Coordinates of C-alpha atoms and ligand atoms in Angstrom, one line a residue:
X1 CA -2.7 2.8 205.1
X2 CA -0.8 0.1 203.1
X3 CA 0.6 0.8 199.9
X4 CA 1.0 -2.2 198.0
X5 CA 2.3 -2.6 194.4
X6 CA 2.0 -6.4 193.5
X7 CA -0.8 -8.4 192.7
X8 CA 0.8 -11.1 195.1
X9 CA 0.2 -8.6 197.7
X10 CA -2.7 -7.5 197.2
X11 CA -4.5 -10.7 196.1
X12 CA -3.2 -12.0 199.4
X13 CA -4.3 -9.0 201.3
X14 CA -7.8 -9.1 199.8
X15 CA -8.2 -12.8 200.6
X16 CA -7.3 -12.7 204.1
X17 CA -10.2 -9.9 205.2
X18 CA -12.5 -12.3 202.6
X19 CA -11.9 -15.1 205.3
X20 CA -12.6 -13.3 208.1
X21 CA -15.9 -11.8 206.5
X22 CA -14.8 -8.5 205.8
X23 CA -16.2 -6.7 202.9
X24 CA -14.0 -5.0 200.5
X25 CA -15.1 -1.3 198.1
X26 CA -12.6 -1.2 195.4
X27 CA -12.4 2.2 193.6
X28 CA -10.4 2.2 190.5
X29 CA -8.8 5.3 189.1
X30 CA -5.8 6.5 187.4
X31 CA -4.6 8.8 190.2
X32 CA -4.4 12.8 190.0
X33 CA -7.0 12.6 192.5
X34 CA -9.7 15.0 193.1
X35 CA -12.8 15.8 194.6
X36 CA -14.5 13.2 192.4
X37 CA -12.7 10.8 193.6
X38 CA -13.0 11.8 197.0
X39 CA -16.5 11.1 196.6
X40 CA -16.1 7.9 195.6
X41 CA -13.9 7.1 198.2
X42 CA -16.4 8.4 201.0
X43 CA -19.1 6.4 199.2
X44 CA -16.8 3.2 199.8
X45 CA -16.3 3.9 203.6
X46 CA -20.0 4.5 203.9
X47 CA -20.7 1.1 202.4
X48 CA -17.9 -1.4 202.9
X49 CA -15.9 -2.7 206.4
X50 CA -12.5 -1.9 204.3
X51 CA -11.4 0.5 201.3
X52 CA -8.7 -0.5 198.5
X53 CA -8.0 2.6 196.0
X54 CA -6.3 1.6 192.6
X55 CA -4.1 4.0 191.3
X56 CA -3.2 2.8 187.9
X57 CA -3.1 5.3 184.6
X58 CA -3.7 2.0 182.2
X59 CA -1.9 2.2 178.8
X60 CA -4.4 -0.4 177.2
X61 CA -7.0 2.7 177.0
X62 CA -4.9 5.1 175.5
X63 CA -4.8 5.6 171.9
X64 CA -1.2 5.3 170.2
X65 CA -2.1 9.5 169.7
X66 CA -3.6 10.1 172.7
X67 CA -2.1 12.0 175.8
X68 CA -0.8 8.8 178.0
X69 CA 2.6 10.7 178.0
X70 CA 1.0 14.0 179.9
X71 CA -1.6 12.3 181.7
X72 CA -1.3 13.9 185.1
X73 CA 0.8 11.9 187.7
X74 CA 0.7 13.2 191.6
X75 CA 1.1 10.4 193.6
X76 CA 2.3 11.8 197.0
X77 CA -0.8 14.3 196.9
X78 CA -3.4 11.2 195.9
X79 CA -1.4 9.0 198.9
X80 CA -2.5 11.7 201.3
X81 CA -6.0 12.2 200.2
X82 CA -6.7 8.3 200.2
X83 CA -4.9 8.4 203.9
X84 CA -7.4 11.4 205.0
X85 CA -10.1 9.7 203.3
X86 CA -9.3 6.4 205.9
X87 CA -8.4 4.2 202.8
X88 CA -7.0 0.6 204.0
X89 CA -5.0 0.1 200.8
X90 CA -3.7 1.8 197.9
X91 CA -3.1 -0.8 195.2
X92 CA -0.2 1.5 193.2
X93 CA 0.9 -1.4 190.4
X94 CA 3.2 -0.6 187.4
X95 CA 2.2 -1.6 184.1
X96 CA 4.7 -4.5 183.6
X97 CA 2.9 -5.7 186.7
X98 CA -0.5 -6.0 184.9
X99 CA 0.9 -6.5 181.6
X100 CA 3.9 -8.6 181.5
X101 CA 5.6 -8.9 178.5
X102 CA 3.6 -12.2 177.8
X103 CA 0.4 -10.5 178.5
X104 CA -2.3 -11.5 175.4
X105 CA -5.3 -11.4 176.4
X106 CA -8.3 -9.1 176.2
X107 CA -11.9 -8.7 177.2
X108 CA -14.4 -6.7 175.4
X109 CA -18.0 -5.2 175.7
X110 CA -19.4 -5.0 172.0
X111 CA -22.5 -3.2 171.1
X112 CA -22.3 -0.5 174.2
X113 CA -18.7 0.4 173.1
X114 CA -19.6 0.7 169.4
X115 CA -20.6 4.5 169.9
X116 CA -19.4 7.8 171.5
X117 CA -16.8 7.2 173.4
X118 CA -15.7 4.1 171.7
X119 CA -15.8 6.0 168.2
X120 CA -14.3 9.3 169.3
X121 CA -11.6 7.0 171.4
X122 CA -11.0 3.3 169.3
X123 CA -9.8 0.9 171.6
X124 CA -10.6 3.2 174.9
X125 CA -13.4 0.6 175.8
X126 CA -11.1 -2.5 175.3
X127 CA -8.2 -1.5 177.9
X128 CA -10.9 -0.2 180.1
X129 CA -12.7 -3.7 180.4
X130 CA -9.9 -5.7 180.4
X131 CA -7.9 -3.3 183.3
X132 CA -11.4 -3.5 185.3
X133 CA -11.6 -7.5 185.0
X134 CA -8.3 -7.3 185.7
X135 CA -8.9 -5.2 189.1
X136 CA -12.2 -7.0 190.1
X137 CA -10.7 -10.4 189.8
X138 CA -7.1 -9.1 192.3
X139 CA -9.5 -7.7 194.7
X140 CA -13.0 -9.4 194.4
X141 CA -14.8 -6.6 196.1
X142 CA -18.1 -6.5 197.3
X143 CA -18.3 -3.2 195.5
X144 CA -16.7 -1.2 192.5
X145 CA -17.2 2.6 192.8
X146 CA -17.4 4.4 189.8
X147 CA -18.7 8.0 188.3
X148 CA -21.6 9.0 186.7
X149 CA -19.2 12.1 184.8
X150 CA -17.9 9.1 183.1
X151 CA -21.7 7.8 181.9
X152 CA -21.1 5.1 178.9
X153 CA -18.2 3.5 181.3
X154 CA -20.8 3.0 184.0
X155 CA -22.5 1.2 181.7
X156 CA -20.0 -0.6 179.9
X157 CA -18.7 -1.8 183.3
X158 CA -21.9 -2.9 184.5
X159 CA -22.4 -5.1 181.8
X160 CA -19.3 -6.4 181.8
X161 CA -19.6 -7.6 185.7
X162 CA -23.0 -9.3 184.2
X163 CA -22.0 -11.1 181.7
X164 CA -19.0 -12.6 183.1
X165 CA -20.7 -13.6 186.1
X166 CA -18.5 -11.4 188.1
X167 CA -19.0 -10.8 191.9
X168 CA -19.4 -7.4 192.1
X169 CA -22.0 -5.5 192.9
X170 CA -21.1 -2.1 191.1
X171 CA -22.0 1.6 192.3
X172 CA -22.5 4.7 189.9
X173 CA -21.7 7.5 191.9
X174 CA -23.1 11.3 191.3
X175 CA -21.3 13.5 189.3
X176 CA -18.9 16.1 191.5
X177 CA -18.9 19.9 190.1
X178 CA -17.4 22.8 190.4
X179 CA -19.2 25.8 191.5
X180 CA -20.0 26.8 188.0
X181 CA -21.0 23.2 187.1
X182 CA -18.1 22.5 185.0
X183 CA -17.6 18.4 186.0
X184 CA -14.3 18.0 187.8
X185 CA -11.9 16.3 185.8
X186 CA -8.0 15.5 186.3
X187 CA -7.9 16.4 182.7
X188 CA -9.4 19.9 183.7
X189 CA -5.4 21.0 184.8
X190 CA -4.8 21.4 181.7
X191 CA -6.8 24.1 180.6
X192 CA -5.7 27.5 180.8
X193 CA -7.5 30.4 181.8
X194 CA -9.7 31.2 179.1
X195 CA -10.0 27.6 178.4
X196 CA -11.5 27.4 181.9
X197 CA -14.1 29.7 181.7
X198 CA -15.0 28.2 177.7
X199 CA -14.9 24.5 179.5
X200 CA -18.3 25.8 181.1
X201 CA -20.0 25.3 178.3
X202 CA -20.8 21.7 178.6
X203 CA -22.6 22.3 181.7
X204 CA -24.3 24.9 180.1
X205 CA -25.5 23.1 177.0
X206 CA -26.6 20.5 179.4
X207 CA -28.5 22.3 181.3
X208 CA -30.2 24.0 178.1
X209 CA -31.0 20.5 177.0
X210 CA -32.5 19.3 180.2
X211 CA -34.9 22.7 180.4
X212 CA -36.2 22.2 176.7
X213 CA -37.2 18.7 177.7
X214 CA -38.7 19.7 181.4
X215 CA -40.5 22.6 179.1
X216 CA -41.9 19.8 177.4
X217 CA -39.8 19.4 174.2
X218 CA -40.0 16.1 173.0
X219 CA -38.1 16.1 170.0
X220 CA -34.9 15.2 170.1
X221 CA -33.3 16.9 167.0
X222 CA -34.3 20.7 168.4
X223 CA -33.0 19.6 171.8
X224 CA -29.7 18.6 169.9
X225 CA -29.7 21.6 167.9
X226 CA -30.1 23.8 171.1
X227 CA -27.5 22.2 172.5
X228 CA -25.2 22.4 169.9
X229 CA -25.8 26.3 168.9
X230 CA -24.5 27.1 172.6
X231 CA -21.3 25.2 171.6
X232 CA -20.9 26.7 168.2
X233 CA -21.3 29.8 170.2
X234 CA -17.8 29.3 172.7
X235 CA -15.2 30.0 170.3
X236 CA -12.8 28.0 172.2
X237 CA -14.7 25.1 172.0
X238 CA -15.1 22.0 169.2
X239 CA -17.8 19.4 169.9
X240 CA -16.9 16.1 169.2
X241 CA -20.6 14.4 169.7
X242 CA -23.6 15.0 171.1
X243 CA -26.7 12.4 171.9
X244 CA -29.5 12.0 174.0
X245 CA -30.3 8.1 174.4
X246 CA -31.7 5.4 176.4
X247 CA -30.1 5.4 179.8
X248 CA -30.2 1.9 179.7
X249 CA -29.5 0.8 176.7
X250 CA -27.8 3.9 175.0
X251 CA -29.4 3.5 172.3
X252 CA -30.1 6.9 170.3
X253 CA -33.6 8.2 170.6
X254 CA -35.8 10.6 168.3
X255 CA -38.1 11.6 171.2
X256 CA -37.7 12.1 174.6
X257 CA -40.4 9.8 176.7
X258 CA -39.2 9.0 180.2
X259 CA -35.5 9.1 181.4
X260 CA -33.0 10.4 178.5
X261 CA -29.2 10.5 179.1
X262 CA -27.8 13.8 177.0
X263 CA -24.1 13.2 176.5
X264 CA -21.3 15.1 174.7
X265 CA -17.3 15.1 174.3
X266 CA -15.8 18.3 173.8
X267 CA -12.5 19.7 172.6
X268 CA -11.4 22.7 174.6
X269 CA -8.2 23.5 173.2
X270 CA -6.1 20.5 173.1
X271 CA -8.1 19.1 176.0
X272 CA -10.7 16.8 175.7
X273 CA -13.9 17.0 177.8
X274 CA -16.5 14.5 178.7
X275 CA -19.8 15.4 180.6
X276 CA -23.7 14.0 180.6
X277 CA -27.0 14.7 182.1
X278 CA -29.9 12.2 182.9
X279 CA -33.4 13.7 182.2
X280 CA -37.1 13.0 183.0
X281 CA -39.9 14.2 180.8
X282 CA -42.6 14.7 182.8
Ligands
LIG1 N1 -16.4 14.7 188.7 C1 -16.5 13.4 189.1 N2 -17.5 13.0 189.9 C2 -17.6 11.7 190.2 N3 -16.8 10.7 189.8 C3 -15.8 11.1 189.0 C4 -15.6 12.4 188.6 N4 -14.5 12.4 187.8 C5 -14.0 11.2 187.7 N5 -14.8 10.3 188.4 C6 -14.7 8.9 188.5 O1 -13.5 8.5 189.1 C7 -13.1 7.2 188.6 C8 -11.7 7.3 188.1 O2 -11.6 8.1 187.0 P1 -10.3 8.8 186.5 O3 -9.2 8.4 187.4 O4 -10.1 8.5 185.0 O5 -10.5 10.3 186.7 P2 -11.0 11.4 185.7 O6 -11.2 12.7 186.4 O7 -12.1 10.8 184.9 O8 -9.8 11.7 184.8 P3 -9.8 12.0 183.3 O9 -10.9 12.9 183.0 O10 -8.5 12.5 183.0 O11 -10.0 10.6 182.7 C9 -14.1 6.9 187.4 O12 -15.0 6.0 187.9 C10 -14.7 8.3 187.2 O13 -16.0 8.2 186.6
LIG2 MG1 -11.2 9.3 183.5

């Protein structure tokens, strides 16, 4: 396994399997690697000739407030999962790297970014689309491998890739859980004990949601108000938002017909969690 931390490097790396044919997954992450990631990983074996991890926690989507300074860093641990995972190359840059001092430009998604995340987090959406760009045009993959646990990004990124033409195709992966459904998380580390067992209770309002509507509920604001009794009910926990929209288009909606995506942010402690759930009425 190469570890490589210049874009030199790695665009030249990139283009020489491109000659011979070879078709490149790309699976971008910040690192602290877990089973989620793992997944994703697998999923890029499974589909591509040749894997290339990015391990880059991007200061462009961090708020100035936000926990950039904490974010978990455990890069001999996430070298030897990519290794056991049989990743070709690990594409480790540092941010002057990516963002030399002269660095001015950005690239945005509008309307999807306008909500949830992109209000809870201002400016989140911005550095994730530009680092992404940014990733897709070093590496020019075949595929991008991204998680579901992280919905509205899925999204966000698939648009991007459409509107600027790029030539990706890009994979949404399943959502990887812990046994008690909470959504694995490098942010999860940080919770303590109690906090652990009150961080169940996305999952669980999820799951509440996604029973009303296979019960047959199609109205939207009891679902909601379900949902957000059960959180009211964790004292450890502060919800942030909660929505059930359009897969598609995210877009809120005030009944469920077809496929809903339920989505919330939640504060446990000083940690905040993101999960969602997508949902057929029948
Ligand atoms: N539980 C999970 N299952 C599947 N994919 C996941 C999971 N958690 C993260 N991913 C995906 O891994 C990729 C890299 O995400 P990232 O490195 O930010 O990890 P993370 O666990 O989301 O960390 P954090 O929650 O602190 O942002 C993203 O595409 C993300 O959606
Ligand atoms: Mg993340």
């Amino acid at each position: 396994m190469r570890r490589v931390p210049s874009v030199k490097a790695m665009t030249a790396w990139a283009r020489g399997l491109q000659r011979e044919g070879v078709k490149i997954g790309l699976v971008p992450t910040m690192g602290a690697l877990h089973e989620g990631h793992r997944s994703l990983i697998r999923a890029a074996r499974l589909a591509c000739d040749a894997v290339a991890v990015s391990i880059f926690v991007n200061p462009l989507q961090f708020g100035p407030l936000e926990d950039f300074d904490r974010y978990p860093r455990t890069l001999a641990k996430d070298l030897r999962l990519c290794e056991e995972e049989g990743t070709d190359v690990v594409f480790v840059p540092r941010a002057p790297e990516l963002y030399p001092t002269e660095f001015e430009t950005a690239v945005s998604v509008q309307r999807l970014t306008r909500r949830f995340e992109g209000l809870s987090r201002p400016g989140h959406f911005g550095g994730v689309t530009t680092v992404v760009a940014k990733l897709l045009n070093i590496v020019r993959p075949e595929r991008a491998f991204f998680g579901q646990k992280d919905y509205q990004q899925a999204v966000v990124v698939e648009r991007l890739v459409e509107d600027l033409n790029l030539d990706a195709r890009v994979v949404v992966c399943p959502t990887v859980r812990e046994p008690d459904g909470l959504a694995l998380s490098s942010r999860n580390r940080f919770l303590a004990p109690e906090e652990r067992k009150a961080a169940t209770v996305l999952y669980r309002a999820l799951s509440a949601g996604r029973r009303l509507i296979r019960a047959g509920e199609r109205s939207v604001k009891r679902v909601e108000a379900a949902m957000t009794k059960l959180i009211w009910a964790e004292p450890l926990a502060r919800l942030d938002y909660l929505a059930v929209a359009h897969p598609a288009t995210l877009d809120e909606v005030r009944v469920v017909r077809g496929r809903v995506v339920l989505l919330l942010a939640v504060w446990i402690g000083t940690t905040r969690l993101i999960d969602n759930m997508v949902v057929s009425a029948r």
